[in-house]
PDB file of N, CA and C in Angstrom:
ATOM      1  N   MET B   1      17.525  14.338 -10.594  1.00 66.00           N
ATOM      2  CA  MET B   1      17.370  13.660  -9.140  1.00 66.00           C
ATOM      3  C   MET B   1      18.386  14.347  -8.463  1.00 66.00           C
ATOM      4  N   LEU B   2      17.843  14.736  -7.133  1.00 73.00           N
ATOM      5  CA  LEU B   2      18.781  15.285  -6.043  1.00 73.00           C
ATOM      6  C   LEU B   2      19.949  14.220  -5.598  1.00 73.00           C
ATOM      7  N   PRO B   3      21.041  14.747  -5.167  1.00 79.00           N
ATOM      8  CA  PRO B   3      22.028  13.663  -4.656  1.00 79.00           C
ATOM      9  C   PRO B   3      21.384  13.052  -3.463  1.00 79.00           C
ATOM     10  N   LYS B   4      21.877  11.692  -3.381  1.00 78.00           N
ATOM     11  CA  LYS B   4      21.314  10.955  -2.069  1.00 78.00           C
ATOM     12  C   LYS B   4      21.746  11.756  -0.782  1.00 78.00           C
ATOM     13  N   PRO B   5      21.032  12.056   0.264  1.00 80.00           N
ATOM     14  CA  PRO B   5      21.658  12.489   1.518  1.00 80.00           C
ATOM     15  C   PRO B   5      22.390  11.405   2.239  1.00 80.00           C
ATOM     16  N   LYS B   6      23.110  11.855   3.247  1.00 88.00           N
ATOM     17  CA  LYS B   6      23.927  10.855   3.909  1.00 88.00           C
ATOM     18  C   LYS B   6      23.283  10.120   5.125  1.00 88.00           C
ATOM     19  N   CYS B   7      21.947  10.407   5.207  1.00 91.00           N
ATOM     20  CA  CYS B   7      20.992   9.704   6.232  1.00 91.00           C
ATOM     21  C   CYS B   7      20.003   8.939   5.354  1.00 91.00           C
ATOM     22  N   PRO B   8      19.335   7.952   6.068  1.00 94.00           N
ATOM     23  CA  PRO B   8      18.484   7.121   5.507  1.00 94.00           C
ATOM     24  C   PRO B   8      17.122   7.928   4.836  1.00 94.00           C
ATOM     25  N   VAL B   9      16.764   7.513   3.761  1.00 93.00           N
ATOM     26  CA  VAL B   9      15.441   8.134   2.911  1.00 93.00           C
ATOM     27  C   VAL B   9      14.355   7.341   3.384  1.00 93.00           C
ATOM     28  N   ILE B  10      13.308   7.888   4.009  1.00 95.00           N
ATOM     29  CA  ILE B  10      12.285   7.148   4.536  1.00 95.00           C
ATOM     30  C   ILE B  10      11.003   7.769   3.817  1.00 95.00           C
ATOM     31  N   ALA B  11      10.287   6.900   3.066  1.00 95.00           N
ATOM     32  CA  ALA B  11       9.050   7.307   2.322  1.00 95.00           C
ATOM     33  C   ALA B  11       7.839   6.878   3.246  1.00 95.00           C
ATOM     34  N   ILE B  12       7.100   8.086   3.699  1.00 94.00           N
ATOM     35  CA  ILE B  12       6.055   7.440   4.841  1.00 94.00           C
ATOM     36  C   ILE B  12       4.615   7.785   4.354  1.00 94.00           C
ATOM     37  N   GLU B  13       4.386   7.923   3.081  1.00 87.00           N
ATOM     38  CA  GLU B  13       3.086   8.033   2.560  1.00 87.00           C
ATOM     39  C   GLU B  13       2.926   6.946   1.455  1.00 87.00           C
ATOM     40  N   GLU B  14       3.296   5.803   1.618  1.00 91.00           N
ATOM     41  CA  GLU B  14       3.096   4.623   0.727  1.00 91.00           C
ATOM     42  C   GLU B  14       2.149   3.827   0.962  1.00 91.00           C
ATOM     43  N   HIS B  15       1.372   3.091   0.097  1.00 89.00           N
ATOM     44  CA  HIS B  15       0.190   2.263  -0.024  1.00 89.00           C
ATOM     45  C   HIS B  15       0.511   0.937  -0.495  1.00 89.00           C
ATOM     46  N   TYR B  16      -0.341   0.174  -0.118  1.00 90.00           N
ATOM     47  CA  TYR B  16      -0.407  -1.439  -0.751  1.00 90.00           C
ATOM     48  C   TYR B  16      -1.697  -1.838  -0.578  1.00 90.00           C
ATOM     49  N   TRP B  17      -2.202  -3.008  -1.211  1.00 86.00           N
ATOM     50  CA  TRP B  17      -3.456  -3.417  -1.042  1.00 86.00           C
ATOM     51  C   TRP B  17      -3.409  -5.002  -0.709  1.00 86.00           C
ATOM     52  N   ASP B  18      -4.140  -5.333   0.391  1.00 84.00           N
ATOM     53  CA  ASP B  18      -4.139  -6.760   0.803  1.00 84.00           C
ATOM     54  C   ASP B  18      -5.316  -7.383   0.085  1.00 84.00           C
ATOM     55  N   ALA B  19      -5.177  -8.472  -0.926  1.00 82.00           N
ATOM     56  CA  ALA B  19      -6.006  -9.252  -1.454  1.00 82.00           C
ATOM     57  C   ALA B  19      -7.130  -9.643  -0.676  1.00 82.00           C
ATOM     58  N   GLU B  20      -6.960 -10.244   0.531  1.00 82.00           N
ATOM     59  CA  GLU B  20      -7.958 -10.603   1.593  1.00 82.00           C
ATOM     60  C   GLU B  20      -8.893  -9.528   1.955  1.00 82.00           C
ATOM     61  N   LEU B  21      -8.446  -8.512   2.133  1.00 81.00           N
ATOM     62  CA  LEU B  21      -9.186  -7.315   2.773  1.00 81.00           C
ATOM     63  C   LEU B  21      -9.966  -6.722   1.707  1.00 81.00           C
ATOM     64  N   ALA B  22      -9.382  -6.558   0.562  1.00 80.00           N
ATOM     65  CA  ALA B  22     -10.109  -5.984  -0.593  1.00 80.00           C
ATOM     66  C   ALA B  22     -11.215  -6.982  -1.271  1.00 80.00           C
ATOM     67  N   SER B  23     -11.070  -8.228  -0.954  1.00 80.00           N
ATOM     68  CA  SER B  23     -11.973  -9.015  -1.391  1.00 80.00           C
ATOM     69  C   SER B  23     -13.450  -8.823  -0.810  1.00 80.00           C
ATOM     70  N   HIS B  24     -13.483  -8.096   0.320  1.00 79.00           N
ATOM     71  CA  HIS B  24     -14.706  -7.732   0.966  1.00 79.00           C
ATOM     72  C   HIS B  24     -15.410  -6.529   0.490  1.00 79.00           C
ATOM     73  N   PHE B  25     -14.770  -5.882  -0.629  1.00 79.00           N
ATOM     74  CA  PHE B  25     -15.411  -4.601  -1.224  1.00 79.00           C
ATOM     75  C   PHE B  25     -15.781  -4.835  -2.560  1.00 79.00           C
ATOM     76  N   THR B  26     -16.721  -3.943  -3.042  1.00 75.00           N
ATOM     77  CA  THR B  26     -17.306  -4.154  -4.316  1.00 75.00           C
ATOM     78  C   THR B  26     -17.148  -2.868  -4.987  1.00 75.00           C
ATOM     79  N   GLY B  27     -17.466  -2.967  -6.309  1.00 74.00           N
ATOM     80  CA  GLY B  27     -17.469  -1.582  -7.114  1.00 74.00           C
ATOM     81  C   GLY B  27     -16.341  -1.027  -7.330  1.00 74.00           C
ATOM     82  N   ILE B  28     -16.235   0.235  -7.382  1.00 72.00           N
ATOM     83  CA  ILE B  28     -15.013   1.144  -7.415  1.00 72.00           C
ATOM     84  C   ILE B  28     -14.124   0.754  -6.365  1.00 72.00           C
ATOM     85  N   GLU B  29     -14.686   0.440  -5.276  1.00 73.00           N
ATOM     86  CA  GLU B  29     -13.920   0.202  -4.005  1.00 73.00           C
ATOM     87  C   GLU B  29     -13.246  -1.227  -4.102  1.00 73.00           C
ATOM     88  N   ALA B  30     -13.428  -2.028  -5.212  1.00 72.00           N
ATOM     89  CA  ALA B  30     -13.019  -3.406  -5.136  1.00 72.00           C
ATOM     90  C   ALA B  30     -11.645  -3.442  -5.812  1.00 72.00           C
ATOM     91  N   GLY B  31     -11.230  -2.564  -6.346  1.00 72.00           N
ATOM     92  CA  GLY B  31      -9.803  -2.669  -6.976  1.00 72.00           C
ATOM     93  C   GLY B  31      -9.456  -1.334  -8.007  1.00 72.00           C
ATOM     94  N   ARG B  32      -8.441  -1.236  -8.470  1.00 73.00           N
ATOM     95  CA  ARG B  32      -7.966  -0.225  -9.435  1.00 73.00           C
ATOM     96  C   ARG B  32      -7.233  -0.971 -10.611  1.00 73.00           C
ATOM     97  N   PRO B  33      -8.167  -1.356 -11.585  1.00 78.00           N
ATOM     98  CA  PRO B  33      -7.563  -2.335 -12.891  1.00 78.00           C
ATOM     99  C   PRO B  33      -6.199  -1.878 -13.417  1.00 78.00           C
ATOM    100  N   GLY B  34      -5.536  -2.725 -13.906  1.00 87.00           N
ATOM    101  CA  GLY B  34      -4.194  -2.397 -14.556  1.00 87.00           C
ATOM    102  C   GLY B  34      -2.991  -2.134 -13.824  1.00 87.00           C
ATOM    103  N   GLU B  35      -2.123  -1.284 -14.346  1.00 90.00           N
ATOM    104  CA  GLU B  35      -0.740  -1.006 -13.726  1.00 90.00           C
ATOM    105  C   GLU B  35      -0.972  -0.535 -12.239  1.00 90.00           C
ATOM    106  N   THR B  36      -2.028   0.403 -12.019  1.00 85.00           N
ATOM    107  CA  THR B  36      -2.059   0.747 -10.621  1.00 85.00           C
ATOM    108  C   THR B  36      -2.214  -0.228  -9.506  1.00 85.00           C
ATOM    109  N   GLN B  37      -3.246  -1.341  -9.899  1.00 85.00           N
ATOM    110  CA  GLN B  37      -3.537  -2.482  -9.125  1.00 85.00           C
ATOM    111  C   GLN B  37      -2.196  -3.271  -8.972  1.00 85.00           C
ATOM    112  N   ARG B  38      -1.477  -3.396 -10.001  1.00 89.00           N
ATOM    113  CA  ARG B  38      -0.219  -4.286 -10.134  1.00 89.00           C
ATOM    114  C   ARG B  38       0.746  -3.698  -8.954  1.00 89.00           C
ATOM    115  N   ARG B  39       0.871  -2.398  -9.063  1.00 90.00           N
ATOM    116  CA  ARG B  39       1.955  -1.815  -8.025  1.00 90.00           C
ATOM    117  C   ARG B  39       1.220  -1.847  -6.626  1.00 90.00           C
ATOM    118  N   LEU B  40       0.213  -1.783  -6.457  1.00 88.00           N
ATOM    119  CA  LEU B  40      -0.473  -1.745  -4.976  1.00 88.00           C
ATOM    120  C   LEU B  40      -0.484  -3.093  -4.443  1.00 88.00           C
ATOM    121  N   ASP B  41      -0.417  -4.172  -5.277  1.00 89.00           N
ATOM    122  CA  ASP B  41      -0.357  -5.545  -4.971  1.00 89.00           C
ATOM    123  C   ASP B  41       1.096  -6.013  -4.668  1.00 89.00           C
ATOM    124  N   ASP B  42       2.079  -5.480  -5.180  1.00 92.00           N
ATOM    125  CA  ASP B  42       3.373  -5.908  -5.215  1.00 92.00           C
ATOM    126  C   ASP B  42       4.108  -5.465  -3.917  1.00 92.00           C
ATOM    127  N   LEU B  43       4.587  -6.342  -3.093  1.00 92.00           N
ATOM    128  CA  LEU B  43       5.343  -5.969  -1.812  1.00 92.00           C
ATOM    129  C   LEU B  43       6.851  -6.741  -2.142  1.00 92.00           C
ATOM    130  N   GLY B  44       7.230  -7.084  -3.393  1.00 93.00           N
ATOM    131  CA  GLY B  44       8.422  -7.576  -3.622  1.00 93.00           C
ATOM    132  C   GLY B  44       9.346  -7.001  -4.657  1.00 93.00           C
ATOM    133  N   ALA B  45       9.752  -7.587  -5.630  1.00 95.00           N
ATOM    134  CA  ALA B  45      10.744  -7.318  -6.463  1.00 95.00           C
ATOM    135  C   ALA B  45      10.366  -6.070  -7.061  1.00 95.00           C
ATOM    136  N   LEU B  46       9.252  -5.634  -7.662  1.00 94.00           N
ATOM    137  CA  LEU B  46       8.983  -4.271  -8.393  1.00 94.00           C
ATOM    138  C   LEU B  46       9.108  -3.251  -7.310  1.00 94.00           C
ATOM    139  N   ARG B  47       8.527  -3.185  -6.203  1.00 94.00           N
ATOM    140  CA  ARG B  47       8.570  -2.336  -5.173  1.00 94.00           C
ATOM    141  C   ARG B  47       9.958  -2.067  -4.899  1.00 94.00           C
ATOM    142  N   LEU B  48      10.824  -2.993  -4.726  1.00 96.00           N
ATOM    143  CA  LEU B  48      12.151  -2.769  -4.037  1.00 96.00           C
ATOM    144  C   LEU B  48      12.834  -2.235  -5.110  1.00 96.00           C
ATOM    145  N   LYS B  49      12.654  -2.625  -6.536  1.00 96.00           N
ATOM    146  CA  LYS B  49      13.391  -2.046  -7.547  1.00 96.00           C
ATOM    147  C   LYS B  49      13.089  -0.513  -7.657  1.00 96.00           C
ATOM    148  N   GLU B  50      11.652  -0.213  -7.554  1.00 93.00           N
ATOM    149  CA  GLU B  50      11.418   1.309  -7.706  1.00 93.00           C
ATOM    150  C   GLU B  50      12.084   2.028  -6.424  1.00 93.00           C
ATOM    151  N   MET B  51      12.025   1.395  -5.393  1.00 94.00           N
ATOM    152  CA  MET B  51      12.575   1.977  -4.205  1.00 94.00           C
ATOM    153  C   MET B  51      14.004   2.366  -4.482  1.00 94.00           C
ATOM    154  N   ASP B  52      14.941   1.333  -4.807  1.00 94.00           N
ATOM    155  CA  ASP B  52      16.333   1.405  -5.213  1.00 94.00           C
ATOM    156  C   ASP B  52      16.362   2.626  -6.306  1.00 94.00           C
ATOM    157  N   ASP B  53      15.585   2.449  -7.455  1.00 92.00           N
ATOM    158  CA  ASP B  53      15.872   3.569  -8.499  1.00 92.00           C
ATOM    159  C   ASP B  53      15.619   4.993  -7.818  1.00 92.00           C
ATOM    160  N   ALA B  54      14.637   5.124  -6.907  1.00 91.00           N
ATOM    161  CA  ALA B  54      14.233   6.517  -6.400  1.00 91.00           C
ATOM    162  C   ALA B  54      15.107   6.983  -5.210  1.00 91.00           C
ATOM    163  N   GLY B  55      15.996   6.151  -4.848  1.00 91.00           N
ATOM    164  CA  GLY B  55      16.905   6.332  -3.600  1.00 91.00           C
ATOM    165  C   GLY B  55      16.253   6.176  -2.201  1.00 91.00           C
ATOM    166  N   ILE B  56      15.100   5.468  -2.102  1.00 94.00           N
ATOM    167  CA  ILE B  56      14.452   5.091  -0.994  1.00 94.00           C
ATOM    168  C   ILE B  56      14.934   4.020  -0.284  1.00 94.00           C
ATOM    169  N   ASP B  57      15.327   4.342   1.153  1.00 95.00           N
ATOM    170  CA  ASP B  57      15.717   3.148   1.877  1.00 95.00           C
ATOM    171  C   ASP B  57      14.773   2.324   2.697  1.00 95.00           C
ATOM    172  N   ILE B  58      13.658   3.006   3.066  1.00 95.00           N
ATOM    173  CA  ILE B  58      12.568   2.441   4.009  1.00 95.00           C
ATOM    174  C   ILE B  58      11.259   3.168   3.513  1.00 95.00           C
ATOM    175  N   GLN B  59      10.294   2.145   3.251  1.00 95.00           N
ATOM    176  CA  GLN B  59       8.911   2.708   3.195  1.00 95.00           C
ATOM    177  C   GLN B  59       7.920   2.239   4.348  1.00 95.00           C
ATOM    178  N   VAL B  60       7.291   3.175   4.675  1.00 95.00           N
ATOM    179  CA  VAL B  60       6.231   2.937   5.814  1.00 95.00           C
ATOM    180  C   VAL B  60       4.887   2.980   4.979  1.00 95.00           C
ATOM    181  N   LEU B  61       4.395   1.734   5.087  1.00 92.00           N
ATOM    182  CA  LEU B  61       3.147   1.184   4.370  1.00 92.00           C
ATOM    183  C   LEU B  61       1.833   1.183   5.084  1.00 92.00           C
ATOM    184  N   SER B  62       0.702   1.556   4.251  1.00 89.00           N
ATOM    185  CA  SER B  62      -0.525   1.585   4.947  1.00 89.00           C
ATOM    186  C   SER B  62      -1.375   1.134   3.787  1.00 89.00           C
ATOM    187  N   HIS B  63      -2.539   0.577   4.372  1.00 83.00           N
ATOM    188  CA  HIS B  63      -3.402  -0.058   3.330  1.00 83.00           C
ATOM    189  C   HIS B  63      -4.121   1.034   2.570  1.00 83.00           C
ATOM    190  N   GLY B  64      -4.179   1.069   1.278  1.00 79.00           N
ATOM    191  CA  GLY B  64      -4.812   2.074   0.497  1.00 79.00           C
ATOM    192  C   GLY B  64      -6.274   2.121   0.836  1.00 79.00           C
ATOM    193  N   ALA B  65      -6.995   3.074   0.496  1.00 76.00           N
ATOM    194  CA  ALA B  65      -8.594   3.219   0.675  1.00 76.00           C
ATOM    195  C   ALA B  65      -9.402   2.243  -0.341  1.00 76.00           C
ATOM    196  N   PRO B  66     -10.395   1.562   0.106  1.00 68.00           N
ATOM    197  CA  PRO B  66     -10.888   1.606   1.327  1.00 68.00           C
ATOM    198  C   PRO B  66     -10.060   0.554   2.412  1.00 68.00           C
ATOM    199  N   SER B  67     -10.067   0.910   3.526  1.00 67.00           N
ATOM    200  CA  SER B  67      -9.238  -0.082   4.349  1.00 67.00           C
ATOM    201  C   SER B  67     -10.275  -0.724   5.436  1.00 67.00           C
ATOM    202  N   ALA B  68      -9.549  -1.153   6.636  1.00 65.00           N
ATOM    203  CA  ALA B  68     -10.318  -2.074   7.569  1.00 65.00           C
ATOM    204  C   ALA B  68     -11.411  -1.404   8.237  1.00 65.00           C
ATOM    205  N   ARG B  69     -11.344   0.145   8.360  1.00 60.00           N
ATOM    206  CA  ARG B  69     -12.233   0.861   8.987  1.00 60.00           C
ATOM    207  C   ARG B  69     -13.724   0.647   8.380  1.00 60.00           C
ATOM    208  N   LYS B  70     -13.777   0.434   6.963  1.00 61.00           N
ATOM    209  CA  LYS B  70     -14.997   0.242   6.453  1.00 61.00           C
ATOM    210  C   LYS B  70     -15.470  -1.002   6.359  1.00 61.00           C
ATOM    211  N   SER B  71     -14.823  -1.957   7.098  1.00 62.00           N
ATOM    212  CA  SER B  71     -15.318  -3.449   7.111  1.00 62.00           C
ATOM    213  C   SER B  71     -16.339  -3.556   8.139  1.00 62.00           C
ATOM    214  N   GLU B  72     -17.245  -4.555   8.044  1.00 65.00           N
ATOM    215  CA  GLU B  72     -18.321  -4.757   9.086  1.00 65.00           C
ATOM    216  C   GLU B  72     -17.631  -5.641  10.144  1.00 65.00           C
ATOM    217  N   PRO B  73     -17.923  -5.293  11.593  1.00 62.00           N
ATOM    218  CA  PRO B  73     -17.517  -5.976  12.492  1.00 62.00           C
ATOM    219  C   PRO B  73     -17.893  -7.543  12.613  1.00 62.00           C
ATOM    220  N   THR B  74     -17.134  -8.547  12.693  1.00 65.00           N
ATOM    221  CA  THR B  74     -17.663  -9.860  12.567  1.00 65.00           C
ATOM    222  C   THR B  74     -18.044 -10.366  14.021  1.00 65.00           C
ATOM    223  N   SER B  75     -17.572  -9.749  15.009  1.00 53.00           N
ATOM    224  CA  SER B  75     -18.249 -10.259  16.441  1.00 53.00           C
ATOM    225  C   SER B  75     -17.998  -9.159  17.317  1.00 53.00           C
ATOM    226  N   ARG B  76     -18.750  -9.177  18.423  1.00 52.00           N
ATOM    227  CA  ARG B  76     -18.407  -8.061  19.485  1.00 52.00           C
ATOM    228  C   ARG B  76     -18.278  -8.653  20.730  1.00 52.00           C
ATOM    229  N   SER B  77     -17.315  -8.264  21.488  1.00 53.00           N
ATOM    230  CA  SER B  77     -17.161  -8.858  22.956  1.00 53.00           C
ATOM    231  C   SER B  77     -17.758  -7.696  23.787  1.00 53.00           C
ATOM    232  N   ARG B  78     -18.089  -8.266  24.938  1.00 49.00           N
ATOM    233  CA  ARG B  78     -18.898  -7.314  25.905  1.00 49.00           C
ATOM    234  C   ARG B  78     -17.899  -7.362  27.381  1.00 49.00           C
TER     235      ARG B  78
END
């Protein structure tokens, strides 16, 4: 591993999964079984440990595919 730079290390392409949003999808889009799903679900101890191990100070998270853009609208305002 490279030595840690003197500035913050920011990971900008990191993903997570929200169980509430994911509950609206079916089939392959409903989840990624096993270790991948466990890591996508984790926003606590495991993620922080792995960030520390990799020398990452900050992660910019976005929801993994599928995301809210595939959701059906629940209401429309005019």
